[in-house]
GROMACS .gro file of C-alpha atoms in nm:
model
  291
    1UNK     CA    1  -0.023  -2.831   3.131
    2UNK     CA    2   0.167  -2.529   3.264
    3UNK     CA    3   0.263  -2.284   2.992
    4UNK     CA    4   0.617  -2.148   3.001
    5UNK     CA    5   0.704  -1.805   2.857
    6UNK     CA    6   1.064  -1.722   2.768
    7UNK     CA    7   1.212  -1.407   2.617
    8UNK     CA    8   1.463  -1.460   2.334
    9UNK     CA    9   1.683  -1.155   2.308
   10UNK     CA   10   1.485  -0.834   2.269
   11UNK     CA   11   1.265  -0.940   1.974
   12UNK     CA   12   1.116  -1.281   2.057
   13UNK     CA   13   0.887  -1.452   2.304
   14UNK     CA   14   0.887  -1.834   2.299
   15UNK     CA   15   0.583  -2.002   2.451
   16UNK     CA   16   0.601  -2.372   2.542
   17UNK     CA   17   0.254  -2.512   2.598
   18UNK     CA   18   0.362  -2.869   2.669
   19UNK     CA   19   0.684  -3.071   2.687
   20UNK     CA   20   0.528  -3.341   2.469
   21UNK     CA   21   0.314  -3.336   2.159
   22UNK     CA   22  -0.058  -3.386   2.210
   23UNK     CA   23  -0.372  -3.279   2.031
   24UNK     CA   24  -0.469  -3.069   2.333
   25UNK     CA   25  -0.139  -2.878   2.327
   26UNK     CA   26  -0.150  -2.836   1.950
   27UNK     CA   27  -0.505  -2.702   1.948
   28UNK     CA   28  -0.441  -2.468   2.237
   29UNK     CA   29  -0.143  -2.318   2.054
   30UNK     CA   30  -0.339  -2.296   1.731
   31UNK     CA   31  -0.632  -2.121   1.900
   32UNK     CA   32  -0.400  -1.870   2.070
   33UNK     CA   33  -0.197  -1.786   1.760
   34UNK     CA   34  -0.506  -1.750   1.542
   35UNK     CA   35  -0.662  -1.513   1.794
   36UNK     CA   36  -0.337  -1.317   1.814
   37UNK     CA   37  -0.330  -1.291   1.435
   38UNK     CA   38  -0.696  -1.183   1.428
   39UNK     CA   39  -0.625  -0.894   1.666
   40UNK     CA   40  -0.359  -0.753   1.430
   41UNK     CA   41  -0.159  -0.601   1.716
   42UNK     CA   42   0.081  -0.320   1.611
   43UNK     CA   43   0.442  -0.422   1.670
   44UNK     CA   44   0.398  -0.795   1.613
   45UNK     CA   45   0.622  -0.887   1.321
   46UNK     CA   46   0.568  -1.262   1.292
   47UNK     CA   47   0.377  -1.546   1.459
   48UNK     CA   48   0.522  -1.896   1.424
   49UNK     CA   49   0.308  -2.184   1.558
   50UNK     CA   50   0.475  -2.522   1.615
   51UNK     CA   51   0.380  -2.869   1.739
   52UNK     CA   52   0.328  -2.786   2.108
   53UNK     CA   53   0.460  -2.431   2.124
   54UNK     CA   54   0.473  -2.103   1.935
   55UNK     CA   55   0.705  -1.806   1.894
   56UNK     CA   56   0.624  -1.441   1.844
   57UNK     CA   57   0.862  -1.189   1.694
   58UNK     CA   58   0.792  -0.827   1.788
   59UNK     CA   59   0.935  -0.478   1.744
   60UNK     CA   60   1.029  -0.350   2.092
   61UNK     CA   61   1.017   0.008   1.963
   62UNK     CA   62   0.646  -0.036   1.890
   63UNK     CA   63   0.520  -0.271   2.163
   64UNK     CA   64   0.655  -0.309   2.514
   65UNK     CA   65   0.772  -0.667   2.583
   66UNK     CA   66   0.591  -0.687   2.916
   67UNK     CA   67   0.272  -0.561   2.755
   68UNK     CA   68   0.298  -0.831   2.487
   69UNK     CA   69   0.362  -1.095   2.753
   70UNK     CA   70   0.052  -0.983   2.941
   71UNK     CA   71  -0.150  -0.994   2.617
   72UNK     CA   72  -0.041  -1.351   2.542
   73UNK     CA   73  -0.131  -1.464   2.894
   74UNK     CA   74  -0.469  -1.293   2.864
   75UNK     CA   75  -0.544  -1.468   2.533
   76UNK     CA   76  -0.442  -1.800   2.688
   77UNK     CA   77  -0.677  -1.742   2.981
   78UNK     CA   78  -0.961  -1.671   2.742
   79UNK     CA   79  -0.889  -1.987   2.540
   80UNK     CA   80  -1.045  -2.254   2.757
   81UNK     CA   81  -1.087  -2.621   2.674
   82UNK     CA   82  -1.437  -2.554   2.540
   83UNK     CA   83  -1.292  -2.313   2.285
   84UNK     CA   84  -1.063  -2.561   2.111
   85UNK     CA   85  -1.247  -2.544   1.781
   86UNK     CA   86  -1.101  -2.422   1.454
   87UNK     CA   87  -1.222  -2.345   1.104
   88UNK     CA   88  -0.983  -2.530   0.875
   89UNK     CA   89  -0.951  -2.742   0.559
   90UNK     CA   90  -0.945  -3.113   0.486
   91UNK     CA   91  -0.727  -3.205   0.188
   92UNK     CA   92  -0.693  -3.529  -0.005
   93UNK     CA   93  -0.332  -3.608  -0.096
   94UNK     CA   94  -0.274  -3.891  -0.348
   95UNK     CA   95   0.022  -4.117  -0.267
   96UNK     CA   96   0.200  -4.384  -0.468
   97UNK     CA   97   0.321  -4.603  -0.183
   98UNK     CA   98   0.621  -4.832  -0.229
   99UNK     CA   99   0.728  -4.635  -0.536
  100UNK     CA  100   1.047  -4.704  -0.736
  101UNK     CA  101   1.219  -4.369  -0.660
  102UNK     CA  102   1.218  -4.383  -0.282
  103UNK     CA  103   1.297  -4.755  -0.307
  104UNK     CA  104   1.608  -4.682  -0.513
  105UNK     CA  105   1.710  -4.411  -0.268
  106UNK     CA  106   1.656  -4.616   0.047
  107UNK     CA  107   1.858  -4.903  -0.099
  108UNK     CA  108   2.151  -4.664  -0.157
  109UNK     CA  109   2.146  -4.570   0.212
  110UNK     CA  110   2.081  -4.907   0.383
  111UNK     CA  111   2.401  -4.881   0.589
  112UNK     CA  112   2.245  -4.580   0.764
  113UNK     CA  113   1.928  -4.767   0.859
  114UNK     CA  114   1.834  -4.959   1.173
  115UNK     CA  115   1.756  -5.267   0.964
  116UNK     CA  116   1.965  -5.286   0.645
  117UNK     CA  117   1.798  -5.616   0.552
  118UNK     CA  118   1.449  -5.472   0.498
  119UNK     CA  119   1.292  -5.173   0.327
  120UNK     CA  120   1.158  -4.874   0.519
  121UNK     CA  121   0.800  -4.995   0.476
  122UNK     CA  122   0.885  -5.350   0.582
  123UNK     CA  123   1.064  -5.220   0.890
  124UNK     CA  124   0.781  -4.982   0.978
  125UNK     CA  125   0.521  -5.257   0.938
  126UNK     CA  126   0.712  -5.497   1.161
  127UNK     CA  127   0.783  -5.262   1.452
  128UNK     CA  128   0.422  -5.140   1.448
  129UNK     CA  129   0.288  -5.495   1.472
  130UNK     CA  130   0.139  -5.506   1.124
  131UNK     CA  131   0.119  -5.839   0.944
  132UNK     CA  132   0.226  -5.694   0.609
  133UNK     CA  133   0.328  -5.379   0.425
  134UNK     CA  134  -0.026  -5.356   0.286
  135UNK     CA  135  -0.165  -5.355   0.641
  136UNK     CA  136   0.074  -5.077   0.737
  137UNK     CA  137  -0.023  -4.871   0.433
  138UNK     CA  138  -0.391  -4.922   0.520
  139UNK     CA  139  -0.323  -4.788   0.871
  140UNK     CA  140  -0.120  -4.495   0.737
  141UNK     CA  141  -0.386  -4.392   0.486
  142UNK     CA  142  -0.685  -4.498   0.694
  143UNK     CA  143  -0.711  -4.198   0.924
  144UNK     CA  144  -0.656  -3.824   0.874
  145UNK     CA  145  -0.348  -3.632   0.989
  146UNK     CA  146  -0.317  -3.282   1.134
  147UNK     CA  147  -0.060  -3.041   0.996
  148UNK     CA  148   0.090  -2.925   1.324
  149UNK     CA  149   0.361  -2.699   1.178
  150UNK     CA  150   0.528  -2.607   0.849
  151UNK     CA  151   0.903  -2.565   0.822
  152UNK     CA  152   1.249  -2.726   0.816
  153UNK     CA  153   1.253  -2.649   0.442
  154UNK     CA  154   1.005  -2.431   0.257
  155UNK     CA  155   0.656  -2.577   0.262
  156UNK     CA  156   0.732  -2.904   0.445
  157UNK     CA  157   0.436  -3.004   0.667
  158UNK     CA  158   0.479  -3.195   0.993
  159UNK     CA  159   0.170  -3.410   1.047
  160UNK     CA  160   0.027  -3.577   1.359
  161UNK     CA  161  -0.200  -3.879   1.315
  162UNK     CA  162  -0.559  -3.833   1.433
  163UNK     CA  163  -0.601  -4.151   1.632
  164UNK     CA  164  -0.570  -4.248   1.997
  165UNK     CA  165  -0.208  -4.236   2.116
  166UNK     CA  166  -0.195  -4.616   2.152
  167UNK     CA  167  -0.277  -4.655   1.781
  168UNK     CA  168  -0.036  -4.395   1.645
  169UNK     CA  169   0.221  -4.521   1.399
  170UNK     CA  170   0.571  -4.458   1.529
  171UNK     CA  171   0.899  -4.523   1.349
  172UNK     CA  172   1.243  -4.387   1.444
  173UNK     CA  173   1.443  -4.177   1.201
  174UNK     CA  174   1.743  -4.325   1.022
  175UNK     CA  175   2.045  -4.387   1.242
  176UNK     CA  176   2.236  -4.140   1.020
  177UNK     CA  177   2.057  -3.898   0.784
  178UNK     CA  178   2.063  -3.950   0.410
  179UNK     CA  179   2.218  -3.696   0.177
  180UNK     CA  180   1.932  -3.744  -0.069
  181UNK     CA  181   1.553  -3.770  -0.053
  182UNK     CA  182   1.329  -3.753  -0.363
  183UNK     CA  183   1.106  -3.449  -0.396
  184UNK     CA  184   0.752  -3.503  -0.258
  185UNK     CA  185   0.849  -3.811  -0.055
  186UNK     CA  186   0.597  -3.906   0.213
  187UNK     CA  187   0.814  -3.966   0.518
  188UNK     CA  188   0.783  -4.055   0.885
  189UNK     CA  189   0.998  -3.997   1.193
  190UNK     CA  190   0.893  -4.062   1.551
  191UNK     CA  191   0.519  -3.990   1.567
  192UNK     CA  192   0.527  -3.736   1.283
  193UNK     CA  193   0.458  -3.776   0.914
  194UNK     CA  194   0.582  -3.528   0.657
  195UNK     CA  195   0.602  -3.453   0.286
  196UNK     CA  196   0.943  -3.345   0.159
  197UNK     CA  197   0.858  -3.038  -0.048
  198UNK     CA  198   1.195  -3.034  -0.226
  199UNK     CA  199   1.472  -3.283  -0.297
  200UNK     CA  200   1.746  -3.287  -0.034
  201UNK     CA  201   1.889  -3.446   0.277
  202UNK     CA  202   1.662  -3.617   0.528
  203UNK     CA  203   1.637  -3.880   0.797
  204UNK     CA  204   1.271  -3.982   0.797
  205UNK     CA  205   1.162  -4.326   0.679
  206UNK     CA  206   1.034  -4.314   0.319
  207UNK     CA  207   0.695  -4.470   0.239
  208UNK     CA  208   0.600  -4.328  -0.103
  209UNK     CA  209   0.566  -4.016  -0.316
  210UNK     CA  210   0.282  -3.780  -0.402
  211UNK     CA  211   0.247  -3.619  -0.746
  212UNK     CA  212   0.102  -3.305  -0.583
  213UNK     CA  213   0.339  -3.005  -0.562
  214UNK     CA  214   0.312  -2.835  -0.221
  215UNK     CA  215   0.569  -2.559  -0.278
  216UNK     CA  216   0.602  -2.367  -0.602
  217UNK     CA  217   0.742  -2.012  -0.633
  218UNK     CA  218   0.592  -1.997  -0.985
  219UNK     CA  219   0.243  -2.072  -0.843
  220UNK     CA  220   0.125  -2.244  -1.160
  221UNK     CA  221  -0.150  -2.461  -1.010
  222UNK     CA  222  -0.486  -2.331  -0.890
  223UNK     CA  223  -0.441  -2.431  -0.526
  224UNK     CA  224  -0.106  -2.246  -0.510
  225UNK     CA  225  -0.226  -1.920  -0.664
  226UNK     CA  226  -0.276  -1.746  -0.329
  227UNK     CA  227   0.063  -1.847  -0.185
  228UNK     CA  228   0.362  -2.050  -0.299
  229UNK     CA  229   0.344  -2.265   0.018
  230UNK     CA  230   0.029  -2.475   0.024
  231UNK     CA  231  -0.002  -2.616   0.376
  232UNK     CA  232  -0.070  -2.420   0.692
  233UNK     CA  233  -0.097  -2.532   1.056
  234UNK     CA  234  -0.440  -2.675   1.132
  235UNK     CA  235  -0.493  -2.833   0.791
  236UNK     CA  236  -0.623  -3.191   0.793
  237UNK     CA  237  -0.468  -3.434   0.544
  238UNK     CA  238  -0.624  -3.756   0.418
  239UNK     CA  239  -0.387  -3.972   0.217
  240UNK     CA  240  -0.530  -4.161  -0.082
  241UNK     CA  241  -0.331  -4.461  -0.213
  242UNK     CA  242  -0.300  -4.460  -0.592
  243UNK     CA  243  -0.139  -4.692  -0.846
  244UNK     CA  244   0.137  -4.612  -1.095
  245UNK     CA  245  -0.104  -4.534  -1.379
  246UNK     CA  246  -0.291  -4.278  -1.166
  247UNK     CA  247   0.040  -4.131  -1.051
  248UNK     CA  248   0.166  -4.089  -1.408
  249UNK     CA  249  -0.164  -3.930  -1.510
  250UNK     CA  250  -0.140  -3.685  -1.220
  251UNK     CA  251   0.221  -3.595  -1.305
  252UNK     CA  252   0.114  -3.523  -1.665
  253UNK     CA  253  -0.161  -3.297  -1.532
  254UNK     CA  254   0.090  -3.115  -1.313
  255UNK     CA  255   0.313  -3.055  -1.615
  256UNK     CA  256   0.013  -2.928  -1.812
  257UNK     CA  257  -0.090  -2.696  -1.529
  258UNK     CA  258  -0.431  -2.862  -1.491
  259UNK     CA  259  -0.373  -3.068  -1.174
  260UNK     CA  260  -0.577  -2.980  -0.868
  261UNK     CA  261  -0.642  -3.113  -0.519
  262UNK     CA  262  -0.966  -3.200  -0.345
  263UNK     CA  263  -1.001  -2.942  -0.065
  264UNK     CA  264  -1.303  -2.879   0.157
  265UNK     CA  265  -1.363  -2.631   0.440
  266UNK     CA  266  -1.450  -2.788   0.776
  267UNK     CA  267  -1.505  -2.681   1.135
  268UNK     CA  268  -1.309  -2.904   1.369
  269UNK     CA  269  -1.408  -2.964   1.732
  270UNK     CA  270  -1.148  -3.125   1.957
  271UNK     CA  271  -1.415  -3.217   2.211
  272UNK     CA  272  -1.622  -3.402   1.950
  273UNK     CA  273  -1.314  -3.575   1.810
  274UNK     CA  274  -1.200  -3.699   2.152
  275UNK     CA  275  -1.547  -3.832   2.226
  276UNK     CA  276  -1.530  -4.078   1.933
  277UNK     CA  277  -1.223  -4.036   1.708
  278UNK     CA  278  -1.319  -4.300   1.450
  279UNK     CA  279  -1.672  -4.170   1.402
  280UNK     CA  280  -1.550  -3.812   1.384
  281UNK     CA  281  -1.286  -3.904   1.127
  282UNK     CA  282  -1.552  -4.072   0.915
  283UNK     CA  283  -1.759  -3.754   0.925
  284UNK     CA  284  -1.458  -3.552   0.807
  285UNK     CA  285  -1.400  -3.788   0.514
  286UNK     CA  286  -1.769  -3.764   0.423
  287UNK     CA  287  -1.729  -3.386   0.398
  288UNK     CA  288  -1.423  -3.436   0.179
  289UNK     CA  289  -1.616  -3.647  -0.070
  290UNK     CA  290  -1.945  -3.461  -0.058
  291UNK     CA  291  -2.015  -3.309  -0.401
   0.00000   0.00000   0.00000
């Protein structure tokens, strides 16, 4: 991978680590941006990591652009393959798959879909070679996902499945975007999963809903007390299928202000993961459920 640096006007540097998404590119960008944040360099206004790139906003009256460029290249040089380790979190997100609300919505927009004769889950199962919707859901919830960036709307996480590329679930977006998507829909477009933090337009396939708020300016729940946006790049998500009764119970807890999420701190090693992804994923899930 050859990193490309581009100036955007007189306040931004855009850094493209790779032309395609990969765990290597993601972790390299994450390691660089975390180190840049740790150094707390005067003149840096904002650091925005993305899937295989990042952007830095700076104040040219405080830091010289060429000096910042040299600093970024120096941090990259110091971030070798052996350093692609991060301290992060693994989070369990409950999901009611095949729920009535996304089903009602997807049926209203079938004319915008590649296959108007099937549901989003049925279509996704078929094109991914799964024998049934249940098999597809098992594959979707069976392995963790990395939050590679947060954006599009406030708090929406883009997630990359932690399996070998040949096993990644891939589903194209709708032919034409919808004008409506239920709040907290678990969606999928291309190789990326997401959770729609608010109700609104969208084009990703819809697989289910989570009862867990991930964006709340009122910050009523314990896991949102530090910041109104829950997810951050580098988080690891493990979906947990739940039934309607468990979903309703969780929604009631949200309304009462007592709902919480299972969150555990972990140290992630890309080298160890690549050596045996399935075994490493099992070790992550063991940490999640260790009490």
